[in-house]
Coordinates of C-alpha atoms in Angstrom, one line a residue:
X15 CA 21.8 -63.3 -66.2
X16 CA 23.5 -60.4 -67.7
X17 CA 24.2 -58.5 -64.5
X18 CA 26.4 -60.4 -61.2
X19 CA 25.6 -58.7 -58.2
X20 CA 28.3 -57.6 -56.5
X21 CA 29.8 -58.2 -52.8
X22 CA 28.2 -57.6 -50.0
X23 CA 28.6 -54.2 -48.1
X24 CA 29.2 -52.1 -51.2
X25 CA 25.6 -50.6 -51.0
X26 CA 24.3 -51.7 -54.6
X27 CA 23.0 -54.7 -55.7
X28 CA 24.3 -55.2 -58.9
X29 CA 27.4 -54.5 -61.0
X30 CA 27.5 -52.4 -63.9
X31 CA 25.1 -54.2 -67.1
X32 CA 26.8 -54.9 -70.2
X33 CA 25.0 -55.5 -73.6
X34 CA 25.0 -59.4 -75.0
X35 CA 27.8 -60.1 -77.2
X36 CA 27.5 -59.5 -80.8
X37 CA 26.2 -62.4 -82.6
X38 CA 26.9 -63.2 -86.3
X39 CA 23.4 -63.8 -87.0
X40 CA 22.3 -60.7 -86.4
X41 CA 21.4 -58.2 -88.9
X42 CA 22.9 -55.4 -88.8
X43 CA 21.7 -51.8 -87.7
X44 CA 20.7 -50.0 -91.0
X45 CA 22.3 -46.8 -91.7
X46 CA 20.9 -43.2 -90.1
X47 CA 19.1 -41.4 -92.7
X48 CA 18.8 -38.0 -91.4
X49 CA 16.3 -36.5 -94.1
X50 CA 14.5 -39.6 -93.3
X51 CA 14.4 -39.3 -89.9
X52 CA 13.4 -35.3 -90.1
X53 CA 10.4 -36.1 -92.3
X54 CA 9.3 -38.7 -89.7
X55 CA 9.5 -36.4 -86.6
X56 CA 7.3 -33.8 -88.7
X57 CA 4.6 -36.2 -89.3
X58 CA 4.7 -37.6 -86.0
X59 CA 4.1 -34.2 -84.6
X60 CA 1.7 -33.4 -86.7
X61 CA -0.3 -36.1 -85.7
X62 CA 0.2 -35.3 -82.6
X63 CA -1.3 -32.1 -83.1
X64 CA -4.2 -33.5 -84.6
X65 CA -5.1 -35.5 -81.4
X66 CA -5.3 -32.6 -79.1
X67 CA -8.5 -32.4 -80.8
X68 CA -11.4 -34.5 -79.4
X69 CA -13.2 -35.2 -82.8
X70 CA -10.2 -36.5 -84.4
X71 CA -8.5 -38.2 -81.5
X72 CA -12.2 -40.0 -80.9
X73 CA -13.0 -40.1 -84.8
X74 CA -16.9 -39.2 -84.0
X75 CA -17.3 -39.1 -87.6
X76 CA -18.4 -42.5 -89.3
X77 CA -17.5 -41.6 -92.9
X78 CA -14.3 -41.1 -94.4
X79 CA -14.4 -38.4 -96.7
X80 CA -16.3 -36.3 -93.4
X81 CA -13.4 -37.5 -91.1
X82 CA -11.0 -36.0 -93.7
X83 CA -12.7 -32.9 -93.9
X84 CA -12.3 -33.0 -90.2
X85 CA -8.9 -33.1 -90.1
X86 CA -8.2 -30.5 -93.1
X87 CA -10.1 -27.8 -90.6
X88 CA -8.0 -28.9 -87.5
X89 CA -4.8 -28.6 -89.9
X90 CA -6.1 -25.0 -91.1
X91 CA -6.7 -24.5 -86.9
X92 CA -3.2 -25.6 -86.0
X93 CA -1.5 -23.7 -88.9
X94 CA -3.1 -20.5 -88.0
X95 CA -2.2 -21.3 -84.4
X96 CA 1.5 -21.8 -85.0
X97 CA 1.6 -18.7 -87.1
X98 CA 0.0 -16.1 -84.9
X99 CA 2.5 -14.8 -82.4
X100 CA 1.5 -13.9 -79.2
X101 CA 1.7 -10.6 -77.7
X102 CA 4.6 -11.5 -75.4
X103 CA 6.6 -13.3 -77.9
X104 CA 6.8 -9.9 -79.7
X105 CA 8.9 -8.1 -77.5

């Protein structure tokens, strides 16, 4: 194993873990691509969004093109949601 436990009396069971050493064969990490990365987070939220809402999160709808029409109202929903401020927020 990775991890030695360490002496008796100390009061934890195990040392410190340290990652496996690097192997050759390994590919490396691919750069960070921060636009990338943004656009990502946006559609995973989004999505998220979208299954707050029990017709899309369940799909109750057994076409597609209905389905998308689904989710075009929830979109309309959550964007006039996000843009209505709330009377607290206001002062």
């Amino acid at each position: 194993t990775r991890c030695a436990p360490t002496t008796a009396g100390t009061g934890t069971s195990h040392a410190p873990c340290r990652p496996p050493p690097s192997s050759p064969s390994r590919t490396p990490t691919p750069a960070f691509d921060k636009a990338r990365y943004r656009r990502r987070s946006a559609v995973e939220r989004c999505v998220s969004k979208w299954k707050r809402f029990r017709a899309v999160a369940s799909r109750y709808d057994k076409r597609d093109y209905i389905f998308n029409d689904t989710l075009t109202v929830t979109a309309i929903v959550i964007r006039l949601r996000d843009t209505v401020q709330e009377p607290s927020e206001t002062t």
